[in-house]
PDB file of C-alpha atoms in Angstrom:
ATOM      1  CA  UNK A   1     -24.954  -7.848   4.310  1.00  0.00           C
ATOM      2  CA  UNK A   2     -23.440  -4.400   4.844  1.00  0.00           C
ATOM      3  CA  UNK A   3     -19.974  -3.583   3.505  1.00  0.00           C
ATOM      4  CA  UNK A   4     -17.986  -0.838   5.210  1.00  0.00           C
ATOM      5  CA  UNK A   5     -14.746   0.446   3.701  1.00  0.00           C
ATOM      6  CA  UNK A   6     -12.119   2.654   5.322  1.00  0.00           C
ATOM      7  CA  UNK A   7     -10.647   4.991   2.705  1.00  0.00           C
ATOM      8  CA  UNK A   8      -7.326   6.600   3.555  1.00  0.00           C
ATOM      9  CA  UNK A   9      -6.655  10.266   2.869  1.00  0.00           C
ATOM     10  CA  UNK A  10      -3.616  12.524   3.002  1.00  0.00           C
ATOM     11  CA  UNK A  11      -4.095  16.269   3.301  1.00  0.00           C
ATOM     12  CA  UNK A  12      -7.705  15.882   2.191  1.00  0.00           C
ATOM     13  CA  UNK A  13      -6.908  13.797  -0.916  1.00  0.00           C
ATOM     14  CA  UNK A  14      -7.705  10.093  -1.287  1.00  0.00           C
ATOM     15  CA  UNK A  15      -4.754   7.732  -1.506  1.00  0.00           C
ATOM     16  CA  UNK A  16      -4.610   5.262  -4.382  1.00  0.00           C
ATOM     17  CA  UNK A  17      -5.444   2.412  -1.994  1.00  0.00           C
ATOM     18  CA  UNK A  18      -8.783   4.084  -1.181  1.00  0.00           C
ATOM     19  CA  UNK A  19      -9.990   3.390  -4.725  1.00  0.00           C
ATOM     20  CA  UNK A  20      -8.619  -0.158  -4.537  1.00  0.00           C
ATOM     21  CA  UNK A  21     -10.538  -1.120  -1.384  1.00  0.00           C
ATOM     22  CA  UNK A  22     -13.801   0.396  -2.679  1.00  0.00           C
ATOM     23  CA  UNK A  23     -13.324  -1.590  -5.905  1.00  0.00           C
ATOM     24  CA  UNK A  24     -12.744  -4.787  -3.900  1.00  0.00           C
ATOM     25  CA  UNK A  25     -15.867  -4.122  -1.819  1.00  0.00           C
ATOM     26  CA  UNK A  26     -17.965  -4.198  -4.992  1.00  0.00           C
ATOM     27  CA  UNK A  27     -17.204  -7.913  -5.343  1.00  0.00           C
ATOM     28  CA  UNK A  28     -19.690  -8.499  -2.507  1.00  0.00           C
ATOM     29  CA  UNK A  29     -22.537  -7.116  -4.657  1.00  0.00           C
ATOM     30  CA  UNK A  30     -24.061  -5.157  -1.817  1.00  0.00           C
ATOM     31  CA  UNK A  31     -24.271  -1.533  -0.732  1.00  0.00           C
ATOM     32  CA  UNK A  32     -20.775  -0.129  -0.226  1.00  0.00           C
ATOM     33  CA  UNK A  33     -20.438   2.469   2.521  1.00  0.00           C
ATOM     34  CA  UNK A  34     -17.104   4.287   2.731  1.00  0.00           C
ATOM     35  CA  UNK A  35     -15.743   6.111   5.760  1.00  0.00           C
ATOM     36  CA  UNK A  36     -13.339   8.983   5.070  1.00  0.00           C
ATOM     37  CA  UNK A  37     -11.525  11.426   7.313  1.00  0.00           C
ATOM     38  CA  UNK A  38     -11.459  15.085   6.301  1.00  0.00           C
ATOM     39  CA  UNK A  39     -11.919  14.345   2.609  1.00  0.00           C
ATOM     40  CA  UNK A  40     -12.102  17.441   0.395  1.00  0.00           C
ATOM     41  CA  UNK A  41     -13.864  15.549  -2.426  1.00  0.00           C
ATOM     42  CA  UNK A  42     -15.739  12.551  -0.964  1.00  0.00           C
ATOM     43  CA  UNK A  43     -17.824  12.225  -4.144  1.00  0.00           C
ATOM     44  CA  UNK A  44     -14.716  10.919  -5.964  1.00  0.00           C
ATOM     45  CA  UNK A  45     -15.509   7.495  -4.487  1.00  0.00           C
ATOM     46  CA  UNK A  46     -18.776   7.291  -6.464  1.00  0.00           C
ATOM     47  CA  UNK A  47     -16.639   6.696  -9.557  1.00  0.00           C
ATOM     48  CA  UNK A  48     -15.413   3.415  -8.031  1.00  0.00           C
ATOM     49  CA  UNK A  49     -18.755   2.164  -6.727  1.00  0.00           C
ATOM     50  CA  UNK A  50     -19.237   3.666  -3.268  1.00  0.00           C
ATOM     51  CA  UNK A  51     -22.966   4.098  -2.685  1.00  0.00           C
ATOM     52  CA  UNK A  52     -22.510   6.276   0.378  1.00  0.00           C
ATOM     53  CA  UNK A  53     -19.580   8.200   1.850  1.00  0.00           C
ATOM     54  CA  UNK A  54     -19.537   9.047   5.555  1.00  0.00           C
ATOM     55  CA  UNK A  55     -17.096  11.934   5.821  1.00  0.00           C
ATOM     56  CA  UNK A  56     -15.826  12.503   9.348  1.00  0.00           C
ATOM     57  CA  UNK A  57     -14.513  16.012   9.922  1.00  0.00           C
ATOM     58  CA  UNK A  58     -12.137  16.572  12.824  1.00  0.00           C
ATOM     59  CA  UNK A  59      -9.252  18.825  13.745  1.00  0.00           C
ATOM     60  CA  UNK A  60      -7.922  16.251  16.216  1.00  0.00           C
ATOM     61  CA  UNK A  61      -4.658  14.412  15.582  1.00  0.00           C
ATOM     62  CA  UNK A  62      -6.621  11.191  15.252  1.00  0.00           C
ATOM     63  CA  UNK A  63      -4.953   7.854  16.044  1.00  0.00           C
ATOM     64  CA  UNK A  64      -5.631   4.343  14.802  1.00  0.00           C
ATOM     65  CA  UNK A  65      -7.717   3.247  17.763  1.00  0.00           C
ATOM     66  CA  UNK A  66      -9.945   6.309  17.365  1.00  0.00           C
ATOM     67  CA  UNK A  67     -10.519   5.415  13.715  1.00  0.00           C
ATOM     68  CA  UNK A  68     -11.373   1.899  14.914  1.00  0.00           C
ATOM     69  CA  UNK A  69     -14.018   3.395  17.213  1.00  0.00           C
ATOM     70  CA  UNK A  70     -15.589   5.188  14.238  1.00  0.00           C
ATOM     71  CA  UNK A  71     -15.619   2.014  12.129  1.00  0.00           C
ATOM     72  CA  UNK A  72     -16.897  -0.253  14.908  1.00  0.00           C
ATOM     73  CA  UNK A  73     -19.803   2.090  15.616  1.00  0.00           C
ATOM     74  CA  UNK A  74     -21.191   1.461  12.110  1.00  0.00           C
ATOM     75  CA  UNK A  75     -21.864  -2.184  13.037  1.00  0.00           C
ATOM     76  CA  UNK A  76     -21.117  -3.615   9.585  1.00  0.00           C
ATOM     77  CA  UNK A  77     -20.904  -7.311   8.718  1.00  0.00           C
ATOM     78  CA  UNK A  78     -17.744  -6.817   6.680  1.00  0.00           C
ATOM     79  CA  UNK A  79     -15.133  -4.074   7.119  1.00  0.00           C
ATOM     80  CA  UNK A  80     -12.450  -3.661   4.451  1.00  0.00           C
ATOM     81  CA  UNK A  81      -9.186  -1.728   4.726  1.00  0.00           C
ATOM     82  CA  UNK A  82      -5.961  -1.542   2.750  1.00  0.00           C
ATOM     83  CA  UNK A  83      -3.019  -3.550   4.081  1.00  0.00           C
ATOM     84  CA  UNK A  84      -1.026  -0.326   4.349  1.00  0.00           C
ATOM     85  CA  UNK A  85       0.810   0.702   7.504  1.00  0.00           C
ATOM     86  CA  UNK A  86      -2.317   2.565   8.581  1.00  0.00           C
ATOM     87  CA  UNK A  87      -4.855  -0.093   7.633  1.00  0.00           C
ATOM     88  CA  UNK A  88      -2.860  -2.991   9.071  1.00  0.00           C
ATOM     89  CA  UNK A  89      -2.638  -1.114  12.376  1.00  0.00           C
ATOM     90  CA  UNK A  90      -6.331  -0.192  12.538  1.00  0.00           C
ATOM     91  CA  UNK A  91      -7.725  -3.618  11.591  1.00  0.00           C
ATOM     92  CA  UNK A  92      -6.860  -5.467  14.848  1.00  0.00           C
ATOM     93  CA  UNK A  93      -8.501  -2.688  16.891  1.00  0.00           C
ATOM     94  CA  UNK A  94     -11.723  -3.193  14.894  1.00  0.00           C
ATOM     95  CA  UNK A  95     -11.628  -6.994  15.121  1.00  0.00           C
ATOM     96  CA  UNK A  96     -10.696  -7.201  18.781  1.00  0.00           C
ATOM     97  CA  UNK A  97     -14.121  -8.295  20.089  1.00  0.00           C
ATOM     98  CA  UNK A  98     -15.541 -11.097  17.954  1.00  0.00           C
ATOM     99  CA  UNK A  99     -14.730 -10.523  14.278  1.00  0.00           C
ATOM    100  CA  UNK A 100     -12.589 -12.759  12.070  1.00  0.00           C
ATOM    101  CA  UNK A 101      -9.454 -10.901  10.944  1.00  0.00           C
ATOM    102  CA  UNK A 102      -7.978 -11.825   7.541  1.00  0.00           C
ATOM    103  CA  UNK A 103      -5.002  -9.749   6.441  1.00  0.00           C
ATOM    104  CA  UNK A 104      -2.966  -9.200   3.280  1.00  0.00           C
ATOM    105  CA  UNK A 105      -5.599 -10.610   0.890  1.00  0.00           C
ATOM    106  CA  UNK A 106      -4.311 -11.014  -2.661  1.00  0.00           C
ATOM    107  CA  UNK A 107      -7.257 -12.299  -4.731  1.00  0.00           C
ATOM    108  CA  UNK A 108     -11.006 -12.315  -5.204  1.00  0.00           C
ATOM    109  CA  UNK A 109     -12.942 -14.458  -2.694  1.00  0.00           C
ATOM    110  CA  UNK A 110     -13.332 -18.073  -3.777  1.00  0.00           C
ATOM    111  CA  UNK A 111     -16.665 -18.163  -1.937  1.00  0.00           C
ATOM    112  CA  UNK A 112     -18.688 -15.835   0.280  1.00  0.00           C
ATOM    113  CA  UNK A 113     -20.495 -18.340   2.509  1.00  0.00           C
ATOM    114  CA  UNK A 114     -18.290 -19.529   4.036  1.00  0.00           C
ATOM    115  CA  UNK A 115     -15.868 -16.742   3.193  1.00  0.00           C
ATOM    116  CA  UNK A 116     -12.793 -18.245   1.540  1.00  0.00           C
ATOM    117  CA  UNK A 117      -9.874 -16.295   0.117  1.00  0.00           C
ATOM    118  CA  UNK A 118      -6.113 -16.329  -0.541  1.00  0.00           C
ATOM    119  CA  UNK A 119      -3.684 -14.220   1.488  1.00  0.00           C
ATOM    120  CA  UNK A 120       0.052 -13.677   1.713  1.00  0.00           C
ATOM    121  CA  UNK A 121       1.980 -15.722   4.273  1.00  0.00           C
ATOM    122  CA  UNK A 122       5.573 -16.067   5.511  1.00  0.00           C
ATOM    123  CA  UNK A 123       6.537 -12.437   4.784  1.00  0.00           C
ATOM    124  CA  UNK A 124       4.990 -12.673   1.344  1.00  0.00           C
ATOM    125  CA  UNK A 125       6.981 -15.724   0.282  1.00  0.00           C
ATOM    126  CA  UNK A 126       3.898 -17.959   0.266  1.00  0.00           C
ATOM    127  CA  UNK A 127       0.159 -17.894  -0.371  1.00  0.00           C
ATOM    128  CA  UNK A 128      -2.334 -19.595   1.929  1.00  0.00           C
ATOM    129  CA  UNK A 129      -6.094 -20.110   1.624  1.00  0.00           C
ATOM    130  CA  UNK A 130      -8.169 -19.208   4.674  1.00  0.00           C
ATOM    131  CA  UNK A 131     -11.844 -19.785   5.416  1.00  0.00           C
ATOM    132  CA  UNK A 132     -14.268 -18.447   8.000  1.00  0.00           C
ATOM    133  CA  UNK A 133     -17.984 -18.543   8.717  1.00  0.00           C
ATOM    134  CA  UNK A 134     -17.794 -15.742  11.319  1.00  0.00           C
ATOM    135  CA  UNK A 135     -20.719 -13.340  11.351  1.00  0.00           C
ATOM    136  CA  UNK A 136     -18.382 -10.341  11.137  1.00  0.00           C
ATOM    137  CA  UNK A 137     -15.165 -10.074   9.132  1.00  0.00           C
ATOM    138  CA  UNK A 138     -12.372  -7.504   9.031  1.00  0.00           C
ATOM    139  CA  UNK A 139     -10.310  -7.732   5.840  1.00  0.00           C
ATOM    140  CA  UNK A 140      -7.146  -5.978   4.687  1.00  0.00           C
ATOM    141  CA  UNK A 141      -6.313  -5.980   0.978  1.00  0.00           C
ATOM    142  CA  UNK A 142      -2.718  -6.155  -0.237  1.00  0.00           C
ATOM    143  CA  UNK A 143      -1.925  -2.946  -2.183  1.00  0.00           C
ATOM    144  CA  UNK A 144      -1.807  -3.335  -5.980  1.00  0.00           C
ATOM    145  CA  UNK A 145      -3.173  -6.890  -5.782  1.00  0.00           C
ATOM    146  CA  UNK A 146      -6.708  -6.191  -7.028  1.00  0.00           C
ATOM    147  CA  UNK A 147      -6.399  -2.675  -8.379  1.00  0.00           C
ATOM    148  CA  UNK A 148      -8.793   0.237  -8.773  1.00  0.00           C
ATOM    149  CA  UNK A 149     -11.707  -0.480 -11.096  1.00  0.00           C
ATOM    150  CA  UNK A 150     -14.158   2.222 -12.130  1.00  0.00           C
ATOM    151  CA  UNK A 151     -17.861   1.573 -11.543  1.00  0.00           C
ATOM    152  CA  UNK A 152     -19.747   4.860 -11.691  1.00  0.00           C
ATOM    153  CA  UNK A 153     -22.765   5.074  -9.359  1.00  0.00           C
ATOM    154  CA  UNK A 154     -24.999   7.809  -7.991  1.00  0.00           C
ATOM    155  CA  UNK A 155     -24.055   8.072  -4.351  1.00  0.00           C
ATOM    156  CA  UNK A 156     -24.622  10.332  -1.409  1.00  0.00           C
ATOM    157  CA  UNK A 157     -22.323  12.049   1.080  1.00  0.00           C
ATOM    158  CA  UNK A 158     -23.159  12.358   4.760  1.00  0.00           C
ATOM    159  CA  UNK A 159     -21.263  14.212   7.442  1.00  0.00           C
ATOM    160  CA  UNK A 160     -20.482  11.610  10.064  1.00  0.00           C
ATOM    161  CA  UNK A 161     -21.208  12.673  13.633  1.00  0.00           C
ATOM    162  CA  UNK A 162     -19.411  10.701  16.317  1.00  0.00           C
ATOM    163  CA  UNK A 163     -18.166  11.431  19.848  1.00  0.00           C
ATOM    164  CA  UNK A 164     -14.759   9.825  20.274  1.00  0.00           C
ATOM    165  CA  UNK A 165     -13.615   8.554  23.636  1.00  0.00           C
ATOM    166  CA  UNK A 166     -10.046   9.061  24.826  1.00  0.00           C
ATOM    167  CA  UNK A 167      -7.476   7.220  22.778  1.00  0.00           C
ATOM    168  CA  UNK A 168      -5.387   4.322  24.060  1.00  0.00           C
ATOM    169  CA  UNK A 169      -2.588   5.126  21.628  1.00  0.00           C
ATOM    170  CA  UNK A 170      -0.643   8.380  21.736  1.00  0.00           C
ATOM    171  CA  UNK A 171       1.213   9.958  18.816  1.00  0.00           C
ATOM    172  CA  UNK A 172       4.744  10.847  19.860  1.00  0.00           C
ATOM    173  CA  UNK A 173       6.331  11.519  16.470  1.00  0.00           C
ATOM    174  CA  UNK A 174       5.389  11.635  12.798  1.00  0.00           C
ATOM    175  CA  UNK A 175       7.828  10.846   9.996  1.00  0.00           C
ATOM    176  CA  UNK A 176       6.832  12.370   6.667  1.00  0.00           C
ATOM    177  CA  UNK A 177       8.182  11.053   3.387  1.00  0.00           C
ATOM    178  CA  UNK A 178       8.644  14.029   1.092  1.00  0.00           C
ATOM    179  CA  UNK A 179       9.313  11.846  -1.954  1.00  0.00           C
ATOM    180  CA  UNK A 180       7.410  12.468  -5.143  1.00  0.00           C
ATOM    181  CA  UNK A 181       5.378   9.275  -4.730  1.00  0.00           C
ATOM    182  CA  UNK A 182       4.150   7.063  -1.947  1.00  0.00           C
ATOM    183  CA  UNK A 183       6.460   4.053  -2.061  1.00  0.00           C
ATOM    184  CA  UNK A 184       3.737   1.532  -1.211  1.00  0.00           C
ATOM    185  CA  UNK A 185       1.352   2.866  -3.869  1.00  0.00           C
ATOM    186  CA  UNK A 186       3.794   3.421  -6.749  1.00  0.00           C
ATOM    187  CA  UNK A 187       3.373   1.305  -9.895  1.00  0.00           C
ATOM    188  CA  UNK A 188       7.131   1.490 -10.550  1.00  0.00           C
ATOM    189  CA  UNK A 189       9.897   1.540  -7.927  1.00  0.00           C
ATOM    190  CA  UNK A 190      13.630   2.003  -8.443  1.00  0.00           C
ATOM    191  CA  UNK A 191      15.657   0.597  -5.546  1.00  0.00           C
ATOM    192  CA  UNK A 192      19.391   0.674  -4.962  1.00  0.00           C
ATOM    193  CA  UNK A 193      21.907  -0.773  -2.542  1.00  0.00           C
ATOM    194  CA  UNK A 194      25.527  -0.566  -1.487  1.00  0.00           C
ATOM    195  CA  UNK A 195      26.590  -1.005  -5.098  1.00  0.00           C
ATOM    196  CA  UNK A 196      26.049   2.762  -5.442  1.00  0.00           C
ATOM    197  CA  UNK A 197      29.128   3.151  -3.154  1.00  0.00           C
ATOM    198  CA  UNK A 198      28.138   6.519  -1.624  1.00  0.00           C
ATOM    199  CA  UNK A 199      25.134   8.713  -0.883  1.00  0.00           C
ATOM    200  CA  UNK A 200      26.293  11.362  -3.355  1.00  0.00           C
ATOM    201  CA  UNK A 201      25.909   8.878  -6.226  1.00  0.00           C
ATOM    202  CA  UNK A 202      22.137   8.622  -5.783  1.00  0.00           C
ATOM    203  CA  UNK A 203      21.522  11.189  -8.490  1.00  0.00           C
ATOM    204  CA  UNK A 204      21.540   8.510 -11.214  1.00  0.00           C
ATOM    205  CA  UNK A 205      18.838   6.588  -9.314  1.00  0.00           C
ATOM    206  CA  UNK A 206      16.664   9.681  -8.947  1.00  0.00           C
ATOM    207  CA  UNK A 207      17.125  10.521 -12.635  1.00  0.00           C
ATOM    208  CA  UNK A 208      16.038   7.010 -13.645  1.00  0.00           C
ATOM    209  CA  UNK A 209      13.053   7.200 -11.267  1.00  0.00           C
ATOM    210  CA  UNK A 210      12.034  10.568 -12.732  1.00  0.00           C
ATOM    211  CA  UNK A 211      12.166   9.204 -16.271  1.00  0.00           C
ATOM    212  CA  UNK A 212       9.910   6.290 -15.234  1.00  0.00           C
ATOM    213  CA  UNK A 213       7.637   8.373 -12.978  1.00  0.00           C
ATOM    214  CA  UNK A 214       8.712   5.985 -10.230  1.00  0.00           C
ATOM    215  CA  UNK A 215       9.304   6.052  -6.482  1.00  0.00           C
ATOM    216  CA  UNK A 216      12.767   5.410  -5.019  1.00  0.00           C
ATOM    217  CA  UNK A 217      13.684   2.717  -2.490  1.00  0.00           C
ATOM    218  CA  UNK A 218      16.772   1.268  -0.843  1.00  0.00           C
ATOM    219  CA  UNK A 219      18.099  -1.765   0.995  1.00  0.00           C
ATOM    220  CA  UNK A 220      18.470  -1.855   4.794  1.00  0.00           C
ATOM    221  CA  UNK A 221      22.257  -1.334   4.859  1.00  0.00           C
ATOM    222  CA  UNK A 222      21.818   1.842   2.830  1.00  0.00           C
ATOM    223  CA  UNK A 223      19.269   3.316   5.250  1.00  0.00           C
ATOM    224  CA  UNK A 224      21.328   2.143   8.249  1.00  0.00           C
ATOM    225  CA  UNK A 225      24.346   4.057   6.895  1.00  0.00           C
ATOM    226  CA  UNK A 226      22.216   7.162   6.469  1.00  0.00           C
ATOM    227  CA  UNK A 227      22.572   7.345   2.701  1.00  0.00           C
ATOM    228  CA  UNK A 228      18.783   7.316   2.328  1.00  0.00           C
ATOM    229  CA  UNK A 229      15.901   7.875   4.778  1.00  0.00           C
ATOM    230  CA  UNK A 230      14.423   4.876   6.595  1.00  0.00           C
ATOM    231  CA  UNK A 231      11.099   5.654   4.915  1.00  0.00           C
ATOM    232  CA  UNK A 232      12.649   4.249   1.696  1.00  0.00           C
ATOM    233  CA  UNK A 233      13.830   0.977   3.254  1.00  0.00           C
ATOM    234  CA  UNK A 234      12.153  -2.009   1.566  1.00  0.00           C
ATOM    235  CA  UNK A 235      12.487  -5.424   3.162  1.00  0.00           C
ATOM    236  CA  UNK A 236      11.411  -7.761   5.911  1.00  0.00           C
ATOM    237  CA  UNK A 237      11.939  -5.071   8.562  1.00  0.00           C
ATOM    238  CA  UNK A 238      11.003  -2.205   6.252  1.00  0.00           C
ATOM    239  CA  UNK A 239       8.188  -1.534   3.829  1.00  0.00           C
ATOM    240  CA  UNK A 240       6.491  -4.295   1.844  1.00  0.00           C
ATOM    241  CA  UNK A 241       5.601  -3.249  -1.695  1.00  0.00           C
ATOM    242  CA  UNK A 242       3.953  -4.789  -4.761  1.00  0.00           C
ATOM    243  CA  UNK A 243       4.655  -2.570  -7.777  1.00  0.00           C
ATOM    244  CA  UNK A 244       4.146  -3.512 -11.401  1.00  0.00           C
ATOM    245  CA  UNK A 245       7.917  -3.083 -11.896  1.00  0.00           C
ATOM    246  CA  UNK A 246      10.784  -3.083  -9.403  1.00  0.00           C
ATOM    247  CA  UNK A 247      14.205  -2.036 -10.704  1.00  0.00           C
ATOM    248  CA  UNK A 248      16.999  -3.218  -8.396  1.00  0.00           C
ATOM    249  CA  UNK A 249      20.346  -1.478  -8.866  1.00  0.00           C
ATOM    250  CA  UNK A 250      23.441  -2.687  -7.041  1.00  0.00           C
ATOM    251  CA  UNK A 251      21.512  -4.890  -4.595  1.00  0.00           C
ATOM    252  CA  UNK A 252      22.721  -8.445  -4.009  1.00  0.00           C
ATOM    253  CA  UNK A 253      19.238  -9.789  -3.237  1.00  0.00           C
ATOM    254  CA  UNK A 254      19.426 -11.009   0.342  1.00  0.00           C
ATOM    255  CA  UNK A 255      16.274 -12.820   1.453  1.00  0.00           C
ATOM    256  CA  UNK A 256      15.467 -10.034   3.935  1.00  0.00           C
ATOM    257  CA  UNK A 257      15.219  -7.527   1.073  1.00  0.00           C
ATOM    258  CA  UNK A 258      13.309  -9.914  -1.191  1.00  0.00           C
ATOM    259  CA  UNK A 259      10.683 -10.374   1.529  1.00  0.00           C
ATOM    260  CA  UNK A 260       9.646  -6.767   0.986  1.00  0.00           C
ATOM    261  CA  UNK A 261       9.144  -6.921  -2.760  1.00  0.00           C
ATOM    262  CA  UNK A 262       8.571 -10.482  -3.964  1.00  0.00           C
ATOM    263  CA  UNK A 263       4.959  -9.615  -4.797  1.00  0.00           C
ATOM    264  CA  UNK A 264       6.244  -7.320  -7.565  1.00  0.00           C
ATOM    265  CA  UNK A 265       4.762  -8.182 -10.965  1.00  0.00           C
ATOM    266  CA  UNK A 266       8.136  -7.747 -12.732  1.00  0.00           C
ATOM    267  CA  UNK A 267      11.691  -7.367 -11.440  1.00  0.00           C
ATOM    268  CA  UNK A 268      14.650  -5.941 -13.354  1.00  0.00           C
ATOM    269  CA  UNK A 269      18.077  -6.454 -11.748  1.00  0.00           C
ATOM    270  CA  UNK A 270      21.207  -4.459 -12.642  1.00  0.00           C
ATOM    271  CA  UNK A 271      24.373  -5.798 -11.023  1.00  0.00           C
ATOM    272  CA  UNK A 272      28.043  -6.295 -11.869  1.00  0.00           C
ATOM    273  CA  UNK A 273      28.006  -9.755 -10.268  1.00  0.00           C
ATOM    274  CA  UNK A 274      26.418 -12.306 -12.591  1.00  0.00           C
ATOM    275  CA  UNK A 275      26.105 -14.680  -9.616  1.00  0.00           C
ATOM    276  CA  UNK A 276      24.162 -12.227  -7.441  1.00  0.00           C
ATOM    277  CA  UNK A 277      21.208 -14.068  -5.788  1.00  0.00           C
ATOM    278  CA  UNK A 278      18.797 -11.386  -7.024  1.00  0.00           C
ATOM    279  CA  UNK A 279      19.043 -12.688 -10.601  1.00  0.00           C
ATOM    280  CA  UNK A 280      17.272 -15.889  -9.520  1.00  0.00           C
ATOM    281  CA  UNK A 281      14.186 -13.845  -8.640  1.00  0.00           C
ATOM    282  CA  UNK A 282      14.384 -11.491 -11.625  1.00  0.00           C
ATOM    283  CA  UNK A 283      12.239 -11.446 -14.752  1.00  0.00           C
ATOM    284  CA  UNK A 284      14.950  -9.447 -16.500  1.00  0.00           C
ATOM    285  CA  UNK A 285      18.628  -8.932 -15.734  1.00  0.00           C
ATOM    286  CA  UNK A 286      21.510  -6.742 -16.867  1.00  0.00           C
ATOM    287  CA  UNK A 287      25.048  -7.679 -15.873  1.00  0.00           C
ATOM    288  CA  UNK A 288      26.987  -4.433 -15.881  1.00  0.00           C
ATOM    289  CA  UNK A 289      28.289  -1.425 -14.000  1.00  0.00           C
ATOM    290  CA  UNK A 290      25.378   0.658 -12.653  1.00  0.00           C
ATOM    291  CA  UNK A 291      27.306   3.872 -13.342  1.00  0.00           C
ATOM    292  CA  UNK A 292      27.380   2.959 -17.026  1.00  0.00           C
ATOM    293  CA  UNK A 293      24.079   1.104 -17.430  1.00  0.00           C
ATOM    294  CA  UNK A 294      21.711   3.370 -15.473  1.00  0.00           C
ATOM    295  CA  UNK A 295      22.500   6.677 -17.265  1.00  0.00           C
ATOM    296  CA  UNK A 296      22.169   4.936 -20.666  1.00  0.00           C
ATOM    297  CA  UNK A 297      18.860   3.365 -19.593  1.00  0.00           C
ATOM    298  CA  UNK A 298      17.603   6.751 -18.388  1.00  0.00           C
ATOM    299  CA  UNK A 299      18.607   8.392 -21.667  1.00  0.00           C
ATOM    300  CA  UNK A 300      16.815   5.713 -23.695  1.00  0.00           C
ATOM    301  CA  UNK A 301      13.624   6.066 -21.637  1.00  0.00           C
ATOM    302  CA  UNK A 302      13.656   9.851 -22.020  1.00  0.00           C
ATOM    303  CA  UNK A 303      13.902   9.449 -25.798  1.00  0.00           C
ATOM    304  CA  UNK A 304      10.900   7.106 -25.763  1.00  0.00           C
ATOM    305  CA  UNK A 305       8.947   9.627 -23.689  1.00  0.00           C
ATOM    306  CA  UNK A 306       9.810  12.604 -25.879  1.00  0.00           C
TER     307      UNK A 306
END
């Protein structure tokens, strides 16, 4: 069995999910071959168990279907990607011919022959077990579900040579999130909603996020009103995240928002309304005014960090 992993990069640096998918590939107890695009330090993947890194260098504005061409040409039995925006878009292109496609995997395989594993279903509100005996599988792993696990090996780096055909997909625009952290990879996320009352009040959210080394997020109404960029929108029609801690400030907890974060390990809700639906999903709750609670919480965290 050959295991091929697509490892995402940004400006030459590996994303956190690159280490996660290489770690997951090691569960198959076979040679792990990673494909990277324009990586500046491909040998970093040896620390997580990649036996070989195929580094593809290109100055083209490469699209998802072109990446799929690179992956498909390796003719692997199993191809693993992160269930990020990028990975979830590439995977169907790779599986289009005859491979079984299993997305949003949340756990270790229950068996390998046949392949049986749990995955998220119904916008993350449920877990289903799927099984396949297909000769080739394309898998996407839910971010933060398995984690990055170090397994130092002696690997080798090869420069991947491949002639790409014309792409079917064209890039028309690129939206860049200039936040301090990638929202989908952050261990801690601080989200806020209309309870903040105005865009100019977001300073207390950013201060709390800074004290926690967290990313910031928002509900759909907030992004629709232009208080925060759409890249921060978490929910059924926004980004789906799975941090270790999600802090919800001034968000009622509509089911559309919960669909984007119910895989969070812990949820802390801060709201003036003790009957807010979000409290039913919370591990911890504070009933109080965000403009009083959040600055005090930030101050306490800074003291702990000092």
